[in-house]
Amino acid sequence: MSGELPPNINIKEPRWDQSTFVGRANHFFTVTDPRNILLTNEQLENARKIVHDYRQGIIPPGLTENELWRAKYIYDSAFHPDTGEKMILIGRMSAQVPMNMTITGCMMTFYRTTPAVLFWQWINQSFNAVVNYTNRSGDAPLTVNELGTAYVSATTGAVATALGLNALTKHVSPLIGRFVPFAAVAAANCINIPLMRQRELKIGIPVTDENGNRLGESANAAKQAITQVVISRILMAAPGMAIPPFIMNTLEKKAFLKRFPWMSAPIQVGLVGFCLVFATPLCCALFPQKSSMSVTSLEAELQAKIQETYPELRRIYFNKGL
């Protein structure tokens, strides 16, 4: 599209209809595009300038609609939606596929010995802690003490699950043993995400009306947001940790891997990466990013405040985080 760009394109919202799964999937395929982590600081700042200028009604000469949307998605991939701060590189959603394929592939290759389990579960939980903090909802900072508690608890939970299941599966099929890392990851997600976002559960996350007007903070909204994120994260890990074990179990019986056993890790990483390229955006799309709930589901005090100011309001909206 060329010519004069209209000033009323709503770039606060995604380009695609977020009320449908297909629209959300298109949105997240763009947001999680791994190529975004290769962008320079100059490109990120340029995208931020275009987005901020457009919101102020300043349109650079020659800017097309496609260029505006591209700038918006570059901006969204690197800057937090609530605080506006630049996110840590490995915590961005565009880093999910390359980081997770490497860590998950190694967790699933080196799962037989206790030192290997300890090392890779620690690496995975360190990465998860960065991702969960980077993609938290709201603008309330965590204290160092809260961050430390969440990190240690999740790492301990993941390692204990992995070592416990490893001990139980020593006398069963090797195929079953390959699923131990997935069980550990699922357990850790149930611990890590709520703890990393514990401040939201205590003081709430910002809730708004449909037009983005802030109405207050709700812990009930935070509970719904965190539950949805935990479900998405577990399902996101499932294909990459459930499909490769069957393939690797078959390949390791073949002459090729017996001759070149060092190829096991690269093949596993590649298989996990292929699964994650699709699983990451599709599982992010399971629930709307701008989630909503009924006003009647909020805390009584906040309900009363909203009904006094906006008596006709029936639903509130909030950023669920990722």
PDB file of N, CA and C in Angstrom, residues 119-190:
ATOM      1  N   PHE A 119      22.638 -30.343  35.768  1.00  0.00           N
ATOM      2  CA  PHE A 119      23.147 -29.229  34.961  1.00  0.00           C
ATOM      3  C   PHE A 119      22.079 -28.690  34.006  1.00  0.00           C
ATOM      4  N   TRP A 120      21.430 -29.585  33.232  1.00  0.00           N
ATOM      5  CA  TRP A 120      20.496 -29.102  32.214  1.00  0.00           C
ATOM      6  C   TRP A 120      19.184 -28.597  32.798  1.00  0.00           C
ATOM      7  N   GLN A 121      18.735 -29.178  33.924  1.00  0.00           N
ATOM      8  CA  GLN A 121      17.532 -28.632  34.570  1.00  0.00           C
ATOM      9  C   GLN A 121      17.832 -27.259  35.170  1.00  0.00           C
ATOM     10  N   TRP A 122      19.064 -27.082  35.678  1.00  0.00           N
ATOM     11  CA  TRP A 122      19.456 -25.765  36.201  1.00  0.00           C
ATOM     12  C   TRP A 122      19.505 -24.738  35.074  1.00  0.00           C
ATOM     13  N   ILE A 123      20.103 -25.114  33.939  1.00  0.00           N
ATOM     14  CA  ILE A 123      20.162 -24.209  32.777  1.00  0.00           C
ATOM     15  C   ILE A 123      18.747 -23.844  32.330  1.00  0.00           C
ATOM     16  N   ASN A 124      17.875 -24.868  32.250  1.00  0.00           N
ATOM     17  CA  ASN A 124      16.505 -24.629  31.780  1.00  0.00           C
ATOM     18  C   ASN A 124      15.741 -23.704  32.714  1.00  0.00           C
ATOM     19  N   GLN A 125      15.866 -23.929  34.031  1.00  0.00           N
ATOM     20  CA  GLN A 125      15.140 -23.078  34.974  1.00  0.00           C
ATOM     21  C   GLN A 125      15.720 -21.669  35.047  1.00  0.00           C
ATOM     22  N   SER A 126      17.019 -21.534  34.821  1.00  0.00           N
ATOM     23  CA  SER A 126      17.622 -20.190  34.753  1.00  0.00           C
ATOM     24  C   SER A 126      17.030 -19.433  33.562  1.00  0.00           C
ATOM     25  N   PHE A 127      16.931 -20.129  32.435  1.00  0.00           N
ATOM     26  CA  PHE A 127      16.332 -19.513  31.245  1.00  0.00           C
ATOM     27  C   PHE A 127      14.860 -19.189  31.485  1.00  0.00           C
ATOM     28  N   ASN A 128      14.114 -20.145  32.088  1.00  0.00           N
ATOM     29  CA  ASN A 128      12.691 -19.914  32.360  1.00  0.00           C
ATOM     30  C   ASN A 128      12.486 -18.718  33.281  1.00  0.00           C
ATOM     31  N   ALA A 129      13.363 -18.579  34.270  1.00  0.00           N
ATOM     32  CA  ALA A 129      13.247 -17.456  35.206  1.00  0.00           C
ATOM     33  C   ALA A 129      13.379 -16.127  34.467  1.00  0.00           C
ATOM     34  N   VAL A 130      14.329 -16.062  33.529  1.00  0.00           N
ATOM     35  CA  VAL A 130      14.515 -14.841  32.728  1.00  0.00           C
ATOM     36  C   VAL A 130      13.274 -14.579  31.869  1.00  0.00           C
ATOM     37  N   VAL A 131      12.751 -15.625  31.220  1.00  0.00           N
ATOM     38  CA  VAL A 131      11.573 -15.476  30.347  1.00  0.00           C
ATOM     39  C   VAL A 131      10.352 -15.048  31.151  1.00  0.00           C
ATOM     40  N   ASN A 132      10.113 -15.699  32.286  1.00  0.00           N
ATOM     41  CA  ASN A 132       8.928 -15.392  33.092  1.00  0.00           C
ATOM     42  C   ASN A 132       8.975 -13.988  33.660  1.00  0.00           C
ATOM     43  N   TYR A 133      10.174 -13.548  34.060  1.00  0.00           N
ATOM     44  CA  TYR A 133      10.301 -12.182  34.578  1.00  0.00           C
ATOM     45  C   TYR A 133      10.131 -11.171  33.445  1.00  0.00           C
ATOM     46  N   THR A 134      10.757 -11.462  32.301  1.00  0.00           N
ATOM     47  CA  THR A 134      10.708 -10.538  31.166  1.00  0.00           C
ATOM     48  C   THR A 134       9.290 -10.359  30.653  1.00  0.00           C
ATOM     49  N   ASN A 135       8.493 -11.446  30.654  1.00  0.00           N
ATOM     50  CA  ASN A 135       7.145 -11.403  30.077  1.00  0.00           C
ATOM     51  C   ASN A 135       6.046 -11.332  31.126  1.00  0.00           C
ATOM     52  N   ARG A 136       6.398 -10.839  32.319  1.00  0.00           N
ATOM     53  CA  ARG A 136       5.393 -10.690  33.367  1.00  0.00           C
ATOM     54  C   ARG A 136       4.337  -9.681  32.922  1.00  0.00           C
ATOM     55  N   SER A 137       3.165  -9.783  33.516  1.00  0.00           N
ATOM     56  CA  SER A 137       2.114  -8.805  33.235  1.00  0.00           C
ATOM     57  C   SER A 137       2.246  -7.655  34.231  1.00  0.00           C
ATOM     58  N   GLY A 138       1.793  -6.464  33.840  1.00  0.00           N
ATOM     59  CA  GLY A 138       1.782  -5.333  34.760  1.00  0.00           C
ATOM     60  C   GLY A 138       3.106  -4.612  34.848  1.00  0.00           C
ATOM     61  N   ASP A 139       3.146  -3.638  35.750  1.00  0.00           N
ATOM     62  CA  ASP A 139       4.328  -2.792  35.863  1.00  0.00           C
ATOM     63  C   ASP A 139       4.875  -2.764  37.296  1.00  0.00           C
ATOM     64  N   ALA A 140       4.560  -3.820  38.070  1.00  0.00           N
ATOM     65  CA  ALA A 140       5.058  -3.888  39.449  1.00  0.00           C
ATOM     66  C   ALA A 140       6.344  -4.697  39.487  1.00  0.00           C
ATOM     67  N   PRO A 141       7.464  -4.096  39.885  1.00  0.00           N
ATOM     68  CA  PRO A 141       8.737  -4.818  39.890  1.00  0.00           C
ATOM     69  C   PRO A 141       8.817  -5.838  41.020  1.00  0.00           C
ATOM     70  N   LEU A 142       9.527  -6.950  40.758  1.00  0.00           N
ATOM     71  CA  LEU A 142       9.780  -7.956  41.785  1.00  0.00           C
ATOM     72  C   LEU A 142      11.011  -7.553  42.586  1.00  0.00           C
ATOM     73  N   THR A 143      11.012  -7.887  43.886  1.00  0.00           N
ATOM     74  CA  THR A 143      12.202  -7.638  44.688  1.00  0.00           C
ATOM     75  C   THR A 143      13.219  -8.748  44.411  1.00  0.00           C
ATOM     76  N   VAL A 144      14.466  -8.499  44.777  1.00  0.00           N
ATOM     77  CA  VAL A 144      15.527  -9.503  44.597  1.00  0.00           C
ATOM     78  C   VAL A 144      15.189 -10.760  45.385  1.00  0.00           C
ATOM     79  N   ASN A 145      14.606 -10.599  46.577  1.00  0.00           N
ATOM     80  CA  ASN A 145      14.234 -11.727  47.422  1.00  0.00           C
ATOM     81  C   ASN A 145      13.164 -12.597  46.754  1.00  0.00           C
ATOM     82  N   GLU A 146      12.156 -11.951  46.155  1.00  0.00           N
ATOM     83  CA  GLU A 146      11.079 -12.682  45.473  1.00  0.00           C
ATOM     84  C   GLU A 146      11.621 -13.417  44.251  1.00  0.00           C
ATOM     85  N   LEU A 147      12.514 -12.751  43.508  1.00  0.00           N
ATOM     86  CA  LEU A 147      13.131 -13.384  42.340  1.00  0.00           C
ATOM     87  C   LEU A 147      13.927 -14.620  42.756  1.00  0.00           C
ATOM     88  N   GLY A 148      14.717 -14.479  43.823  1.00  0.00           N
ATOM     89  CA  GLY A 148      15.543 -15.586  44.305  1.00  0.00           C
ATOM     90  C   GLY A 148      14.717 -16.770  44.764  1.00  0.00           C
ATOM     91  N   THR A 149      13.621 -16.498  45.484  1.00  0.00           N
ATOM     92  CA  THR A 149      12.740 -17.562  45.976  1.00  0.00           C
ATOM     93  C   THR A 149      12.132 -18.346  44.821  1.00  0.00           C
ATOM     94  N   ALA A 150      11.636 -17.635  43.812  1.00  0.00           N
ATOM     95  CA  ALA A 150      11.013 -18.281  42.657  1.00  0.00           C
ATOM     96  C   ALA A 150      12.023 -19.141  41.912  1.00  0.00           C
ATOM     97  N   TYR A 151      13.204 -18.599  41.723  1.00  0.00           N
ATOM     98  CA  TYR A 151      14.257 -19.300  40.963  1.00  0.00           C
ATOM     99  C   TYR A 151      14.699 -20.583  41.665  1.00  0.00           C
ATOM    100  N   VAL A 152      14.996 -20.469  42.953  1.00  0.00           N
ATOM    101  CA  VAL A 152      15.466 -21.635  43.723  1.00  0.00           C
ATOM    102  C   VAL A 152      14.366 -22.691  43.826  1.00  0.00           C
ATOM    103  N   SER A 153      13.123 -22.258  44.070  1.00  0.00           N
ATOM    104  CA  SER A 153      12.013 -23.206  44.213  1.00  0.00           C
ATOM    105  C   SER A 153      11.758 -23.975  42.924  1.00  0.00           C
ATOM    106  N   ALA A 154      11.746 -23.272  41.810  1.00  0.00           N
ATOM    107  CA  ALA A 154      11.477 -23.931  40.531  1.00  0.00           C
ATOM    108  C   ALA A 154      12.605 -24.878  40.140  1.00  0.00           C
ATOM    109  N   THR A 155      13.835 -24.453  40.357  1.00  0.00           N
ATOM    110  CA  THR A 155      14.980 -25.307  40.030  1.00  0.00           C
ATOM    111  C   THR A 155      14.965 -26.567  40.888  1.00  0.00           C
ATOM    112  N   THR A 156      14.702 -26.390  42.194  1.00  0.00           N
ATOM    113  CA  THR A 156      14.628 -27.545  43.102  1.00  0.00           C
ATOM    114  C   THR A 156      13.512 -28.493  42.684  1.00  0.00           C
ATOM    115  N   GLY A 157      12.341 -27.924  42.353  1.00  0.00           N
ATOM    116  CA  GLY A 157      11.201 -28.749  41.943  1.00  0.00           C
ATOM    117  C   GLY A 157      11.487 -29.543  40.682  1.00  0.00           C
ATOM    118  N   ALA A 158      12.123 -28.905  39.701  1.00  0.00           N
ATOM    119  CA  ALA A 158      12.430 -29.570  38.429  1.00  0.00           C
ATOM    120  C   ALA A 158      13.451 -30.680  38.620  1.00  0.00           C
ATOM    121  N   VAL A 159      14.503 -30.393  39.382  1.00  0.00           N
ATOM    122  CA  VAL A 159      15.564 -31.388  39.607  1.00  0.00           C
ATOM    123  C   VAL A 159      15.020 -32.573  40.407  1.00  0.00           C
ATOM    124  N   ALA A 160      14.231 -32.289  41.464  1.00  0.00           N
ATOM    125  CA  ALA A 160      13.671 -33.365  42.287  1.00  0.00           C
ATOM    126  C   ALA A 160      12.752 -34.255  41.459  1.00  0.00           C
ATOM    127  N   THR A 161      11.924 -33.637  40.606  1.00  0.00           N
ATOM    128  CA  THR A 161      11.021 -34.418  39.739  1.00  0.00           C
ATOM    129  C   THR A 161      11.820 -35.293  38.787  1.00  0.00           C
ATOM    130  N   ALA A 162      12.829 -34.690  38.141  1.00  0.00           N
ATOM    131  CA  ALA A 162      13.631 -35.432  37.156  1.00  0.00           C
ATOM    132  C   ALA A 162      14.394 -36.589  37.810  1.00  0.00           C
ATOM    133  N   LEU A 163      15.044 -36.323  38.946  1.00  0.00           N
ATOM    134  CA  LEU A 163      15.819 -37.377  39.610  1.00  0.00           C
ATOM    135  C   LEU A 163      14.909 -38.471  40.167  1.00  0.00           C
ATOM    136  N   GLY A 164      13.760 -38.053  40.724  1.00  0.00           N
ATOM    137  CA  GLY A 164      12.811 -39.029  41.269  1.00  0.00           C
ATOM    138  C   GLY A 164      12.266 -39.944  40.184  1.00  0.00           C
ATOM    139  N   LEU A 165      11.883 -39.362  39.058  1.00  0.00           N
ATOM    140  CA  LEU A 165      11.343 -40.168  37.955  1.00  0.00           C
ATOM    141  C   LEU A 165      12.432 -41.019  37.298  1.00  0.00           C
ATOM    142  N   ASN A 166      13.647 -40.483  37.227  1.00  0.00           N
ATOM    143  CA  ASN A 166      14.769 -41.278  36.688  1.00  0.00           C
ATOM    144  C   ASN A 166      14.959 -42.556  37.506  1.00  0.00           C
ATOM    145  N   ALA A 167      14.857 -42.416  38.838  1.00  0.00           N
ATOM    146  CA  ALA A 167      15.028 -43.576  39.724  1.00  0.00           C
ATOM    147  C   ALA A 167      13.902 -44.589  39.509  1.00  0.00           C
ATOM    148  N   LEU A 168      12.683 -44.073  39.290  1.00  0.00           N
ATOM    149  CA  LEU A 168      11.531 -44.963  39.101  1.00  0.00           C
ATOM    150  C   LEU A 168      11.549 -45.679  37.756  1.00  0.00           C
ATOM    151  N   THR A 169      12.171 -45.036  36.744  1.00  0.00           N
ATOM    152  CA  THR A 169      12.113 -45.587  35.386  1.00  0.00           C
ATOM    153  C   THR A 169      13.352 -46.406  35.005  1.00  0.00           C
ATOM    154  N   LYS A 170      14.227 -46.667  35.971  1.00  0.00           N
ATOM    155  CA  LYS A 170      15.450 -47.425  35.655  1.00  0.00           C
ATOM    156  C   LYS A 170      15.156 -48.837  35.173  1.00  0.00           C
ATOM    157  N   HIS A 171      14.056 -49.409  35.644  1.00  0.00           N
ATOM    158  CA  HIS A 171      13.749 -50.799  35.316  1.00  0.00           C
ATOM    159  C   HIS A 171      12.605 -50.939  34.320  1.00  0.00           C
ATOM    160  N   VAL A 172      12.290 -49.834  33.620  1.00  0.00           N
ATOM    161  CA  VAL A 172      11.249 -49.920  32.591  1.00  0.00           C
ATOM    162  C   VAL A 172      11.868 -49.615  31.221  1.00  0.00           C
ATOM    163  N   SER A 173      11.023 -49.557  30.210  1.00  0.00           N
ATOM    164  CA  SER A 173      11.489 -49.324  28.842  1.00  0.00           C
ATOM    165  C   SER A 173      12.278 -48.017  28.737  1.00  0.00           C
ATOM    166  N   PRO A 174      13.387 -48.012  27.957  1.00  0.00           N
ATOM    167  CA  PRO A 174      14.165 -46.773  27.757  1.00  0.00           C
ATOM    168  C   PRO A 174      13.314 -45.654  27.164  1.00  0.00           C
ATOM    169  N   LEU A 175      12.287 -46.026  26.391  1.00  0.00           N
ATOM    170  CA  LEU A 175      11.406 -45.020  25.781  1.00  0.00           C
ATOM    171  C   LEU A 175      10.699 -44.206  26.862  1.00  0.00           C
ATOM    172  N   ILE A 176      10.237 -44.888  27.917  1.00  0.00           N
ATOM    173  CA  ILE A 176       9.547 -44.172  29.000  1.00  0.00           C
ATOM    174  C   ILE A 176      10.512 -43.211  29.692  1.00  0.00           C
ATOM    175  N   GLY A 177      11.751 -43.645  29.852  1.00  0.00           N
ATOM    176  CA  GLY A 177      12.759 -42.788  30.478  1.00  0.00           C
ATOM    177  C   GLY A 177      12.983 -41.490  29.730  1.00  0.00           C
ATOM    178  N   ARG A 178      12.749 -41.512  28.425  1.00  0.00           N
ATOM    179  CA  ARG A 178      12.947 -40.310  27.614  1.00  0.00           C
ATOM    180  C   ARG A 178      11.912 -39.220  27.930  1.00  0.00           C
ATOM    181  N   PHE A 179      10.812 -39.597  28.569  1.00  0.00           N
ATOM    182  CA  PHE A 179       9.770 -38.611  28.873  1.00  0.00           C
ATOM    183  C   PHE A 179       9.969 -37.946  30.235  1.00  0.00           C
ATOM    184  N   VAL A 180      10.993 -38.369  30.973  1.00  0.00           N
ATOM    185  CA  VAL A 180      11.271 -37.775  32.284  1.00  0.00           C
ATOM    186  C   VAL A 180      11.521 -36.264  32.181  1.00  0.00           C
ATOM    187  N   PRO A 181      12.336 -35.784  31.210  1.00  0.00           N
ATOM    188  CA  PRO A 181      12.550 -34.326  31.127  1.00  0.00           C
ATOM    189  C   PRO A 181      11.249 -33.540  30.941  1.00  0.00           C
ATOM    190  N   PHE A 182      10.283 -34.098  30.189  1.00  0.00           N
ATOM    191  CA  PHE A 182       9.015 -33.388  29.978  1.00  0.00           C
ATOM    192  C   PHE A 182       8.243 -33.272  31.291  1.00  0.00           C
ATOM    193  N   ALA A 183       8.206 -34.362  32.075  1.00  0.00           N
ATOM    194  CA  ALA A 183       7.519 -34.326  33.365  1.00  0.00           C
ATOM    195  C   ALA A 183       8.165 -33.284  34.284  1.00  0.00           C
ATOM    196  N   ALA A 184       9.489 -33.208  34.245  1.00  0.00           N
ATOM    197  CA  ALA A 184      10.204 -32.228  35.076  1.00  0.00           C
ATOM    198  C   ALA A 184       9.888 -30.801  34.648  1.00  0.00           C
ATOM    199  N   VAL A 185       9.830 -30.585  33.344  1.00  0.00           N
ATOM    200  CA  VAL A 185       9.524 -29.246  32.812  1.00  0.00           C
ATOM    201  C   VAL A 185       8.098 -28.835  33.189  1.00  0.00           C
ATOM    202  N   ALA A 186       7.147 -29.769  33.066  1.00  0.00           N
ATOM    203  CA  ALA A 186       5.750 -29.477  33.413  1.00  0.00           C
ATOM    204  C   ALA A 186       5.638 -29.119  34.898  1.00  0.00           C
ATOM    205  N   ALA A 187       6.311 -29.892  35.751  1.00  0.00           N
ATOM    206  CA  ALA A 187       6.273 -29.619  37.190  1.00  0.00           C
ATOM    207  C   ALA A 187       6.887 -28.254  37.497  1.00  0.00           C
ATOM    208  N   ALA A 188       8.009 -27.974  36.848  1.00  0.00           N
ATOM    209  CA  ALA A 188       8.705 -26.704  37.096  1.00  0.00           C
ATOM    210  C   ALA A 188       7.875 -25.501  36.650  1.00  0.00           C
ATOM    211  N   ASN A 189       7.161 -25.637  35.524  1.00  0.00           N
ATOM    212  CA  ASN A 189       6.311 -24.533  35.054  1.00  0.00           C
ATOM    213  C   ASN A 189       5.229 -24.210  36.081  1.00  0.00           C
ATOM    214  N   CYS A 190       4.680 -25.252  36.718  1.00  0.00           N
ATOM    215  CA  CYS A 190       3.630 -25.052  37.717  1.00  0.00           C
ATOM    216  C   CYS A 190       4.169 -24.345  38.965  1.00  0.00           C
TER     217      CYS A 190
END
